[in-house]
Short mmCIF file of C-alpha atoms and ligand atoms in Angstrom, two decimals:
data_model
loop_
_atom_site.label_atom_id
_atom_site.label_comp_id
_atom_site.label_asym_id
_atom_site.label_seq_id
_atom_site.Cartn_x
_atom_site.Cartn_y
_atom_site.Cartn_z
CA MET H 11 -19.05 -11.23 15.53
CA VAL H 12 -17.66 -11.46 12.02
CA GLY H 13 -19.99 -12.63 9.26
CA GLY H 14 -22.51 -13.68 11.88
CA ALA H 15 -20.17 -16.10 13.63
CA MET H 16 -18.76 -15.60 17.11
CA ILE H 17 -15.09 -14.95 17.17
CA ALA H 18 -13.48 -17.72 19.11
CA ASP H 19 -9.84 -17.22 20.01
CA ALA H 20 -9.34 -14.29 17.66
CA ALA H 21 -8.42 -10.95 19.17
CA HIS H 22 -11.40 -8.62 19.03
CA PHE H 23 -11.22 -4.86 19.44
CA CYS H 24 -13.75 -2.16 18.81
CA VAL H 25 -12.63 1.15 17.32
CA VAL H 26 -14.63 3.96 18.91
CA GLY H 27 -14.56 7.72 19.36
CA HIS H 28 -16.03 10.96 18.12
CA PRO H 29 -17.30 11.10 14.51
CA ASN H 30 -14.76 11.83 11.78
CA LYS H 31 -11.58 11.23 13.76
CA GLY H 32 -10.21 8.48 11.55
CA LYS H 33 -11.75 5.39 13.15
CA SER H 34 -12.49 3.71 9.82
CA SER H 35 -9.05 4.71 8.55
CA ILE H 36 -7.47 2.86 11.47
CA VAL H 37 -9.60 -0.24 10.87
CA SER H 38 -8.68 -0.09 7.20
CA THR H 39 -4.93 0.12 7.85
CA LEU H 40 -4.85 -2.54 10.55
CA THR H 41 -6.97 -5.07 8.65
CA GLU H 42 -5.37 -4.14 5.29
CA ASN H 43 -8.77 -3.60 3.76
CA ASP H 44 -9.22 -0.80 1.25
CA SER H 45 -12.94 -1.40 0.80
CA ILE H 46 -13.88 0.14 4.15
CA GLN H 47 -15.69 3.42 3.71
CA ILE H 48 -13.71 6.50 4.71
CA GLY H 49 -15.12 9.96 4.14
CA VAL H 50 -14.49 13.64 4.76
CA GLU H 51 -18.02 14.13 6.02
CA SER H 52 -18.93 13.26 9.59
CA GLY H 53 -21.15 10.20 9.96
CA THR H 54 -19.67 8.11 7.15
CA THR H 55 -19.94 4.94 9.24
CA ARG H 56 -23.60 4.46 10.13
CA GLN H 57 -23.54 1.08 11.80
CA ALA H 58 -21.05 -1.15 13.53
CA ASP H 59 -19.35 -3.51 11.14
CA SER H 60 -16.56 -6.01 11.77
CA PHE H 61 -13.53 -6.60 9.60
CA SER H 62 -11.08 -9.37 9.99
CA PHE H 63 -7.44 -10.14 9.43
CA ILE H 64 -7.07 -13.72 8.29
CA ALA H 65 -3.67 -15.35 7.89
CA ASP H 66 -3.07 -18.96 6.87
CA ASN H 67 -6.83 -19.56 6.95
CA ARG H 68 -7.08 -18.45 10.57
CA LEU H 69 -9.06 -15.52 11.80
CA LEU H 70 -6.53 -13.73 14.00
CA LEU H 71 -7.95 -10.27 14.50
CA ALA H 72 -11.42 -8.78 14.27
CA LEU H 73 -11.87 -5.05 14.44
CA THR H 74 -15.32 -3.55 14.76
CA ASP H 75 -15.69 -0.19 13.08
CA THR H 76 -18.37 1.87 14.78
CA PRO H 77 -20.30 5.08 14.24
CA GLY H 78 -19.04 7.90 16.44
CA PHE H 79 -20.55 8.79 19.82
CA GLN H 80 -23.45 11.22 19.29
CA ARG H 81 -25.07 11.64 22.69
CA ALA H 82 -22.40 10.61 25.16
CA ARG H 83 -23.43 13.06 27.90
CA GLN H 84 -27.04 11.87 27.89
CA VAL H 85 -25.92 8.25 28.03
CA LEU H 86 -23.59 8.98 30.94
CA ALA H 87 -26.40 10.84 32.71
CA TRP H 88 -28.60 7.75 32.34
CA LEU H 89 -25.85 5.50 33.70
CA GLN H 90 -25.34 7.84 36.67
CA GLN H 91 -29.03 8.12 37.53
CA GLN H 92 -28.46 5.44 40.13
CA THR H 93 -25.66 5.21 42.62
CA VAL H 94 -23.52 2.37 41.35
CA ALA H 95 -20.46 0.86 43.02
CA PRO H 96 -17.40 0.54 40.72
CA HIS H 97 -17.79 -3.24 40.47
CA GLU H 98 -21.39 -2.81 39.25
CA ARG H 99 -20.66 -0.35 36.47
CA ALA H 100 -20.32 -2.91 33.66
CA ALA H 101 -23.68 -4.39 34.66
CA ARG H 102 -25.15 -0.90 34.53
CA VAL H 103 -23.87 -0.46 30.92
CA ARG H 104 -25.50 -3.81 30.08
CA ALA H 105 -28.72 -2.58 31.63
CA PHE H 106 -28.51 0.48 29.38
CA LEU H 107 -28.27 -1.80 26.32
CA ASP H 108 -31.21 -3.89 27.55
CA VAL H 109 -33.63 -0.96 27.40
CA ALA H 110 -35.37 -1.40 24.03
CA GLU H 111 -36.09 2.33 23.54
CA HIS H 112 -32.41 3.11 23.70
CA ARG H 113 -31.99 1.58 20.24
CA GLN H 114 -34.04 4.47 18.88
CA ALA H 115 -32.88 7.19 21.25
CA PHE H 116 -29.17 6.31 21.19
CA PRO H 117 -28.58 4.17 18.07
CA ASP H 118 -24.88 5.03 17.72
CA GLU H 119 -24.05 4.43 21.39
CA VAL H 120 -25.96 1.13 21.34
CA ALA H 121 -24.13 0.11 18.15
CA LEU H 122 -20.70 0.79 19.60
CA LEU H 123 -21.29 -0.46 23.15
CA THR H 124 -22.89 -3.76 22.12
CA PRO H 125 -19.70 -5.43 20.77
CA VAL H 126 -17.70 -4.00 23.67
CA MET H 127 -20.05 -5.59 26.19
CA GLN H 128 -19.78 -8.85 24.24
CA GLY H 129 -16.10 -8.88 25.13
CA ALA H 130 -14.23 -6.69 22.66
CA GLY H 131 -11.34 -4.52 23.74
CA ILE H 132 -11.48 -0.80 23.03
CA ILE H 133 -9.37 1.40 20.78
CA TYR H 134 -10.45 5.00 21.40
CA VAL H 135 -9.54 7.45 18.64
CA THR H 136 -9.10 11.21 18.90
CA ASP H 137 -7.28 13.75 16.75
CA ALA H 138 -6.42 16.05 19.70
CA SER H 139 -7.19 19.05 17.52
CA GLY H 140 -9.16 20.97 20.16
CA PRO H 141 -9.41 21.16 23.94
CA VAL H 142 -10.92 18.17 25.72
CA SER H 143 -14.66 18.89 25.92
CA ALA H 144 -17.36 17.73 28.31
CA SER H 145 -18.70 15.30 25.73
CA ASP H 146 -15.19 13.89 25.15
CA LEU H 147 -14.91 13.29 28.89
CA ALA H 148 -18.35 11.65 28.91
CA GLU H 149 -17.21 9.27 26.12
CA MET H 150 -14.11 8.28 28.07
CA GLU H 151 -16.06 7.85 31.27
CA ILE H 152 -18.62 5.57 29.58
CA LEU H 153 -15.79 3.48 28.17
CA ARG H 154 -14.24 3.22 31.63
CA TRP H 155 -17.58 1.96 32.97
CA THR H 156 -17.48 -0.95 30.50
CA GLY H 157 -14.44 -2.35 32.34
CA GLN H 158 -13.03 -3.69 29.07
CA PRO H 159 -9.32 -3.42 28.07
CA ARG H 160 -8.83 0.08 26.75
CA MET H 161 -6.20 1.82 24.67
CA ALA H 162 -6.25 5.27 23.09
CA VAL H 163 -4.80 6.44 19.84
CA ILE H 164 -4.10 10.04 18.89
CA ASN H 165 -4.53 10.30 15.13
CA PRO H 166 -2.54 13.38 14.13
CA MET H 167 -4.83 14.34 11.30
CA ALA H 168 -5.43 18.03 11.91
CA GLY H 169 -2.23 19.13 13.54
CA SER H 170 -3.16 17.72 16.97
CA THR H 171 -2.56 21.12 18.55
CA HIS H 172 -3.80 19.99 21.99
CA GLN H 173 -1.76 16.81 22.21
CA ASP H 174 -0.36 17.38 25.72
CA GLU H 175 -3.75 18.11 27.23
CA TRP H 176 -5.24 15.10 25.50
CA ARG H 177 -2.40 12.79 26.41
CA GLN H 178 -2.65 13.66 30.09
CA THR H 179 -6.42 13.22 30.03
CA LEU H 180 -6.28 9.95 28.11
CA ASN H 181 -3.74 8.59 30.59
CA GLN H 182 -6.44 8.82 33.25
CA TYR H 183 -8.82 6.59 31.35
CA PHE H 184 -6.75 4.27 29.15
CA GLN H 185 -4.01 1.74 29.84
CA TRP H 186 -1.99 2.64 26.73
CA VAL H 187 -1.85 5.93 24.83
CA ARG H 188 0.12 6.57 21.63
CA VAL H 189 0.15 8.59 18.44
CA PHE H 190 -0.82 6.46 15.45
CA ASP H 191 -1.29 7.85 11.96
CA PRO H 192 -3.29 5.41 9.84
CA MET H 193 -2.36 7.23 6.64
CA SER H 194 1.36 6.67 6.98
CA ALA H 195 1.74 3.87 9.55
CA GLN H 196 4.52 1.58 8.39
CA LEU H 197 4.81 -1.93 9.71
CA ASP H 198 6.79 -0.88 12.79
CA SER H 199 4.08 1.35 14.20
CA ARG H 200 1.39 -1.20 13.37
CA LEU H 201 3.37 -3.83 15.23
CA GLN H 202 3.72 -1.49 18.19
CA LEU H 203 -0.04 -1.14 18.33
CA LEU H 204 -0.59 -4.88 18.04
CA ARG H 205 1.91 -5.54 20.83
CA ALA H 206 -0.01 -3.15 23.07
CA MET H 207 -3.25 -4.98 22.23
CA ASN H 208 -1.44 -8.18 23.09
CA GLU H 209 -0.58 -6.86 26.55
CA LEU H 210 -4.17 -5.93 27.25
CA ALA H 211 -5.85 -9.03 25.81
CA ASP H 212 -6.75 -12.27 27.56
CA PRO H 213 -4.57 -15.39 26.99
CA ALA H 214 -6.61 -16.84 24.09
CA GLN H 215 -6.56 -13.51 22.28
CA GLN H 216 -2.87 -13.14 23.05
CA ARG H 217 -2.13 -16.33 21.15
CA ALA H 218 -3.93 -14.93 18.12
CA LEU H 219 -2.15 -11.60 18.36
CA LYS H 220 1.27 -13.23 18.73
CA ARG H 221 0.55 -15.29 15.64
CA LEU H 222 -0.52 -12.18 13.77
CA ILE H 223 2.61 -10.26 14.78
CA GLN H 224 4.78 -13.16 13.69
CA HIS H 225 2.90 -13.48 10.41
CA LEU H 226 3.43 -9.79 9.60
CA GLU H 227 7.13 -9.91 10.47
CA THR H 228 7.78 -13.00 8.39
CA ARG H 229 5.78 -11.67 5.49
CA GLU H 230 7.71 -8.39 5.49
CA SER H 231 11.11 -10.02 5.44
CA GLY H 232 10.02 -12.41 2.67
CA ARG H 233 8.54 -9.68 0.54
CA LEU H 234 11.81 -7.97 -0.29
CA SER H 235 13.29 -10.96 -2.11
CA GLN H 236 9.92 -12.01 -3.50
CA PHE H 237 9.25 -8.60 -5.02
CA ALA H 238 12.81 -8.33 -6.31
CA GLN H 239 12.54 -11.68 -8.07
CA GLN H 240 9.20 -10.80 -9.56
CA LEU H 241 10.40 -7.42 -10.73
CA ALA H 242 13.55 -8.90 -12.27
CA ALA H 243 11.55 -11.56 -14.11
CA TYR H 244 9.07 -8.98 -15.35
CA TRP H 245 11.82 -6.61 -16.54
CA CYS H 246 13.65 -9.37 -18.39
CA GLY H 247 10.34 -10.42 -19.95
CA GLN H 248 9.63 -6.92 -21.24
CA ILE H 249 13.14 -6.40 -22.58
CA THR H 250 12.96 -9.61 -24.61
CA LEU H 251 9.27 -9.60 -25.52
CA THR H 252 8.68 -10.65 -29.11
CA LEU H 253 5.51 -11.39 -31.02
CA ASP H 254 4.81 -13.76 -33.85
CA ALA H 255 4.13 -11.62 -36.93
CA ALA H 256 1.86 -14.30 -38.40
CA ARG H 257 -0.55 -13.85 -35.53
CA LEU H 258 -1.15 -10.16 -36.04
CA GLN H 259 -4.78 -9.20 -36.37
CA SER H 260 -5.55 -7.79 -39.77
CA GLY H 261 -5.07 -4.05 -39.94
CA GLN H 262 -2.89 -4.05 -36.85
CA SER H 263 0.59 -2.66 -37.23
CA PRO H 264 3.51 -4.52 -35.65
CA GLU H 265 4.22 -1.49 -33.45
CA GLU H 266 0.65 -1.39 -32.18
CA ALA H 267 0.61 -5.09 -31.44
CA LEU H 268 3.88 -4.96 -29.54
CA GLN H 269 2.87 -1.85 -27.64
CA GLN H 270 -0.38 -3.49 -26.61
CA SER H 271 1.39 -6.60 -25.36
CA LEU H 272 3.92 -4.56 -23.39
CA ASN H 273 1.19 -2.41 -21.84
CA LYS H 274 -0.76 -5.51 -20.93
CA ALA H 275 2.25 -7.15 -19.34
CA GLU H 276 2.84 -4.07 -17.19
CA GLU H 277 -0.80 -3.82 -16.25
CA SER H 278 -0.95 -7.45 -15.29
CA ARG H 279 2.28 -7.22 -13.23
CA PHE H 280 0.96 -4.16 -11.40
CA GLN H 281 -2.39 -5.88 -10.78
CA GLN H 282 -0.66 -8.89 -9.27
CA TRP H 283 1.38 -6.73 -6.94
CA MET H 284 -1.78 -4.91 -5.91
CA GLN H 285 -3.45 -8.21 -5.09
CA GLN H 286 -0.41 -9.49 -3.22
CA CYS H 287 -0.54 -6.37 -1.06
CA GLY H 288 -4.27 -6.67 -0.53
CA TYR H 289 -5.44 -3.72 -2.61
CA SER H 290 -8.65 -4.11 -4.56
CA ARG H 291 -8.98 -0.77 -6.27
CA LEU H 292 -5.92 1.27 -6.98
CA GLU H 293 -5.70 3.82 -9.71
CA LEU H 294 -2.56 4.89 -11.40
CA GLU H 295 -1.97 8.56 -11.94
CA THR H 296 1.01 10.63 -12.81
CA GLN H 297 2.34 13.81 -11.47
CA LEU H 298 1.51 15.47 -14.76
CA ASN H 299 -2.20 15.48 -14.26
CA TRP H 300 -2.89 17.71 -17.20
CA VAL H 301 -1.69 15.12 -19.68
CA LYS H 302 -4.49 12.72 -20.49
CA GLY H 303 -3.83 9.03 -20.99
CA PHE H 304 -0.42 9.35 -19.43
CA ASN H 305 -0.43 6.22 -17.44
CA GLN H 306 0.67 3.47 -19.76
CA LEU H 307 4.10 2.06 -20.26
CA MET H 308 4.08 2.60 -24.00
CA ASP H 309 3.09 6.27 -23.98
CA THR H 310 6.43 6.73 -25.66
CA GLU H 311 6.13 10.47 -26.08
CA GLN H 312 6.44 10.69 -22.29
CA TRP H 313 9.37 8.36 -21.83
CA SER H 314 11.79 11.10 -20.97
CA PHE H 315 9.85 11.60 -17.71
CA TRP H 316 10.42 8.04 -16.49
CA GLY H 317 13.60 7.28 -18.32
CA LEU H 318 16.49 9.53 -19.24
CA LYS H 319 16.60 12.83 -21.05
CA SER H 320 18.19 12.90 -24.49
CA LYS H 321 21.65 14.02 -23.38
CA GLU H 322 21.90 11.55 -20.50
CA LEU H 323 20.67 8.81 -22.76
CA MET H 324 23.27 9.64 -25.35
CA VAL H 325 26.08 9.46 -22.82
CA VAL H 326 24.90 6.27 -21.16
CA SER H 327 24.11 4.50 -24.41
CA ALA H 328 27.50 5.37 -25.77
CA ALA H 329 29.18 4.14 -22.62
CA THR H 330 27.34 0.85 -22.88
CA GLY H 331 28.30 0.36 -26.49
CA ALA H 332 31.95 1.19 -25.96
CA ALA H 333 33.21 -2.11 -24.69
CA ALA H 334 36.71 -1.19 -23.56
CA GLY H 335 36.61 2.52 -24.10
CA SER H 336 36.09 5.36 -21.72
CA LEU H 337 32.75 5.31 -19.93
CA PHE H 338 31.98 8.80 -21.06
CA ASP H 339 33.27 8.65 -24.58
CA VAL H 340 30.31 10.23 -26.30
CA GLY H 341 32.35 10.26 -29.49
CA THR H 342 31.62 6.58 -29.97
CA GLY H 343 27.87 7.35 -30.23
CA GLY H 344 26.04 6.67 -33.47
CA SER H 345 27.44 3.30 -34.38
CA SER H 346 27.94 1.94 -30.86
CA LEU H 347 24.61 2.87 -29.30
CA LEU H 348 22.67 0.03 -27.79
CA LEU H 349 22.52 -2.89 -30.19
CA GLY H 350 23.23 -0.51 -33.04
CA ALA H 351 19.51 0.05 -33.30
CA ILE H 352 19.54 3.79 -33.24
CA THR H 353 20.58 5.49 -36.36
CA GLY H 354 18.08 8.26 -36.90
CA GLY H 355 18.55 10.07 -33.59
CA ILE H 356 17.84 8.73 -30.14
CA LEU H 357 14.72 10.68 -29.54
CA GLY H 358 12.84 9.82 -32.67
CA THR H 359 9.14 9.50 -31.92
CA ALA H 360 7.36 6.14 -31.85
CA GLY H 361 8.16 4.52 -35.11
CA GLY H 362 10.82 2.40 -36.72
CA TRP H 363 13.25 2.43 -33.82
CA LEU H 364 10.77 0.83 -31.50
CA VAL H 365 10.63 -2.57 -33.04
CA SER H 366 13.03 -4.78 -34.86
CA GLN H 367 11.51 -7.27 -37.20
CA GLN H 368 13.75 -10.27 -37.21
CA GLN H 369 14.34 -12.60 -40.05
CA PRO H 370 13.39 -16.29 -39.94
CA GLY H 371 15.77 -18.38 -37.92
CA SER H 372 17.00 -15.56 -35.74
CA ARG H 373 18.02 -16.35 -32.19
CA LEU H 374 14.91 -15.07 -30.54
CA SER H 375 12.52 -17.17 -32.59
CA ILE H 376 10.45 -19.62 -30.62
CA PRO H 377 11.28 -23.24 -31.48
CA GLY H 378 8.69 -24.80 -33.74
CA ILE H 379 7.66 -21.59 -35.43
CA LYS H 380 11.10 -20.62 -36.59
CA LYS H 381 9.96 -19.70 -40.04
CA GLN H 382 7.77 -16.90 -38.76
CA HIS H 383 8.88 -13.35 -38.55
CA LYS H 384 9.25 -11.97 -35.08
CA ILE H 385 8.18 -8.56 -33.93
CA GLY H 386 10.36 -7.08 -31.26
CA PRO H 387 12.03 -6.79 -28.93
CA VAL H 388 11.98 -3.05 -28.31
CA LYS H 389 15.45 -1.70 -28.86
CA HIS H 390 15.18 1.89 -27.87
CA PRO H 391 17.78 2.52 -25.15
CA ASN H 392 15.30 4.35 -22.97
CA PHE H 393 12.97 1.36 -22.83
CA PRO H 394 14.87 -0.62 -20.15
CA PHE H 395 14.96 2.51 -17.97
CA VAL H 396 11.30 3.29 -18.42
CA VAL H 397 10.19 -0.27 -17.62
CA MET H 398 12.40 -0.41 -14.54
CA ALA H 399 11.61 3.09 -13.29
CA ARG H 400 7.87 2.67 -13.56
CA SER H 401 7.76 -0.73 -11.92
CA LEU H 402 10.18 0.16 -9.12
CA SER H 403 8.25 3.33 -8.49
CA PHE H 404 4.94 1.46 -8.45
CA LEU H 405 6.22 -1.18 -6.05
CA ASN H 406 7.84 1.35 -3.73
CA LEU H 407 4.65 3.37 -3.51
CA LEU H 408 2.53 0.30 -3.00
CA TRP H 409 4.75 -1.01 -0.27
CA SER H 410 4.91 2.21 1.71
CA ARG H 411 1.20 2.88 1.35
CA THR H 412 -1.51 2.00 3.85
CA HIS H 413 -4.98 0.73 3.02
CA ALA H 414 -6.52 3.93 4.39
CA GLN H 415 -4.92 5.97 1.62
CA ARG H 416 -7.34 6.28 -1.22
CA ASP H 417 -5.68 8.73 -3.59
CA ALA H 418 -4.36 7.53 -6.93
CA LEU H 419 -0.78 6.32 -7.09
CA GLN H 420 1.48 8.88 -8.66
CA LEU H 421 4.51 7.31 -10.24
CA GLU H 422 7.69 9.27 -9.75
CA VAL H 423 10.48 9.83 -12.20
CA LYS H 424 13.28 7.53 -11.23
CA ALA H 425 15.85 6.56 -13.85
CA SER H 426 17.60 9.92 -13.83
CA THR H 427 18.26 9.62 -10.10
CA TRP H 428 20.36 6.50 -10.55
CA SER H 429 24.10 7.01 -10.85
CA GLN H 430 25.59 6.88 -14.30
CA ALA H 431 27.36 3.64 -13.40
CA GLU H 432 23.99 2.11 -12.48
CA GLN H 433 22.43 3.36 -15.68
CA VAL H 434 25.23 1.81 -17.69
CA ARG H 435 24.79 -1.46 -15.80
CA LEU H 436 21.09 -1.56 -16.60
CA LEU H 437 21.68 -0.98 -20.27
CA ARG H 438 24.37 -3.66 -20.32
CA TRP H 439 21.94 -6.11 -18.76
CA ALA H 440 19.37 -5.21 -21.41
CA LYS H 441 21.95 -5.72 -24.09
CA GLN H 442 22.94 -9.11 -22.69
CA LEU H 443 19.31 -10.18 -22.58
CA GLN H 444 18.63 -9.14 -26.13
CA SER H 445 21.73 -10.81 -27.47
CA ASP H 446 21.10 -14.06 -25.63
CA LYS H 447 24.07 -13.61 -23.30
CA TRP H 448 22.10 -13.67 -20.10
CA SER H 449 23.52 -15.73 -17.27
CA ASP H 450 22.55 -16.75 -13.75
CA LYS H 451 25.17 -14.32 -12.54
CA SER H 452 23.52 -11.46 -14.39
CA GLN H 453 20.16 -12.49 -12.94
CA GLN H 454 21.56 -12.47 -9.41
CA ALA H 455 23.22 -9.10 -9.96
CA LEU H 456 19.98 -7.64 -11.30
CA GLU H 457 17.97 -8.98 -8.35
CA ALA H 458 20.54 -7.68 -5.87
CA TRP H 459 20.38 -4.24 -7.46
CA ILE H 460 16.57 -4.25 -7.22
CA VAL H 461 16.74 -5.33 -3.57
CA ALA H 462 19.02 -2.37 -2.89
CA GLN H 463 16.61 0.00 -4.62
CA LEU H 464 13.62 -1.32 -2.68
CA SER H 465 15.39 -1.32 0.69
CA GLU H 466 16.54 2.24 0.17
CA ASN H 467 12.94 3.28 -0.22
CA THR H 468 11.52 1.30 2.70
CA ASP H 469 14.30 2.65 4.96
CA GLN H 470 13.41 6.19 3.96
CA SER H 471 9.70 5.74 4.54
CA ALA H 472 10.36 4.27 7.98
CA GLU H 473 12.22 7.41 9.07
N1 GTP K 510 -4.57 13.99 6.95
C1 GTP K 510 -5.14 12.97 7.57
N2 GTP K 510 -6.42 12.72 7.30
C2 GTP K 510 -7.00 11.68 7.92
C3 GTP K 510 -6.31 10.85 8.83
N3 GTP K 510 -7.16 9.90 9.27
C4 GTP K 510 -8.34 10.15 8.68
N4 GTP K 510 -8.24 11.19 7.84
C5 GTP K 510 -9.31 11.75 7.02
O1 GTP K 510 -10.35 12.13 7.89
C6 GTP K 510 -11.61 11.82 7.33
C7 GTP K 510 -12.39 10.91 8.28
O2 GTP K 510 -11.78 9.65 8.33
P1 GTP K 510 -12.64 8.35 8.71
O3 GTP K 510 -11.67 7.25 8.88
O4 GTP K 510 -13.77 8.16 7.78
O5 GTP K 510 -13.18 8.82 10.14
P2 GTP K 510 -14.28 8.13 11.04
O6 GTP K 510 -13.92 8.44 12.44
O7 GTP K 510 -14.47 6.71 10.68
O8 GTP K 510 -15.56 8.97 10.64
P3 GTP K 510 -17.12 8.58 10.85
O9 GTP K 510 -17.36 7.24 10.28
O10 GTP K 510 -17.80 9.65 10.07
O11 GTP K 510 -17.38 8.68 12.31
C8 GTP K 510 -11.33 11.19 5.98
O12 GTP K 510 -11.43 12.18 4.99
C9 GTP K 510 -9.91 10.72 6.11
O13 GTP K 510 -9.26 10.70 4.85
C10 GTP K 510 -4.94 11.16 9.09
O14 GTP K 510 -4.25 10.50 9.86
N5 GTP K 510 -4.39 12.22 8.43
MG1 MG K 511 -16.09 5.73 10.00
#
């Protein structure tokens, strides 16, 4: 049941096992739901609850998260009180559920066996961190008595030191046994699990699972170009962002206003990506935890972490300014730095270099309000790097994350890892944008470069 309605034609599996073995984490990753409670303490999940994966308005998969087995040996003893032929075992489990007192005596077992006996398949979760105990065996035996399709997952959360022993035992009770880590499972291993569910399920559920597998595959291949286009559009928007000076709130400095708008644009872009990937509550952190308020684009004092250090910046800026000269001709610095905006030293703190106030009639004025002064765009040569590094980093992390991971996102420093030729390219693109020389070709080249950056990361995380 999901939301009180019977699940017709959707695949339905119940995630069961000992307390605190990562059951909820698995449900969270497979249904892409980061609102499911996961906790270090045993007994986080107190009642069975179903979560669904809906694609194109169709409920394709329902997973029931359950509390862990608490009294498996006693339940098995009750089941075995009578001599029961193998074909009568499922009926015996039903009889167990029909005894009203069992709801008080065995609330967790009743909660997890009820959906199974209503037709759900079983995903049994263990971390294989200790030897197989008598109560573990009782759990597996009870599940075998249900007669429902059964698969087992070893969640390697605590080293899984007894994997061989567990694997051999699980093979006796389950039709499919694999390692699955809900914290790091990329699409490939999720698909592997779904394909196994597909093999075990009945024909109606198989249709739903096939549709789900196809949906995930198509979505993944579409995401690369979708994200690249979105990132390119966002970057171009930030590089050329200007404000109308006449609309400044009183007492607000042009720098403040522009910084606010740029921060907002980043925040809103990040929020949209979060939503697209199904995250409802992600926090942004940095690897420099001791610096407070370090998580906004326009924390300019910290730009050298995301962007380039002063020396690198000097070299790359000079190379970009020197049209036909040597790429590394630092001697052309000063006058040929990006857009000629830097005169007082590249690493001046937030101040005059950040903003150019254009005169009426300048190229970047918006038609209709040409007479107004424009604030922006930001001309510091590190700005294009910082915007790109932060957003690429955010997207990479988001993409390789699973919904069971609940720690804050820690952006990584990126711009300095790009080759000097790439850095020069980025600055040239920024320069073209700011001088109105942007072309479709530049746009395509920028998107292709972003695709390469994103693919590099997804390839690495799949290894
Ligand atoms: N390192 C690591 N930790 C994990 C993994 N899976 C789960 N955890 C952690 O283990 C703890 C328990 O995870 P849950 O998913 O809540 O486990 P559960 O089986 O639902 O627990 P109960 O609801 O209490 O029965 C949480 O702190 C998780 O963050 C894993 O694959 N690796
Ligand atoms: Mg749980």
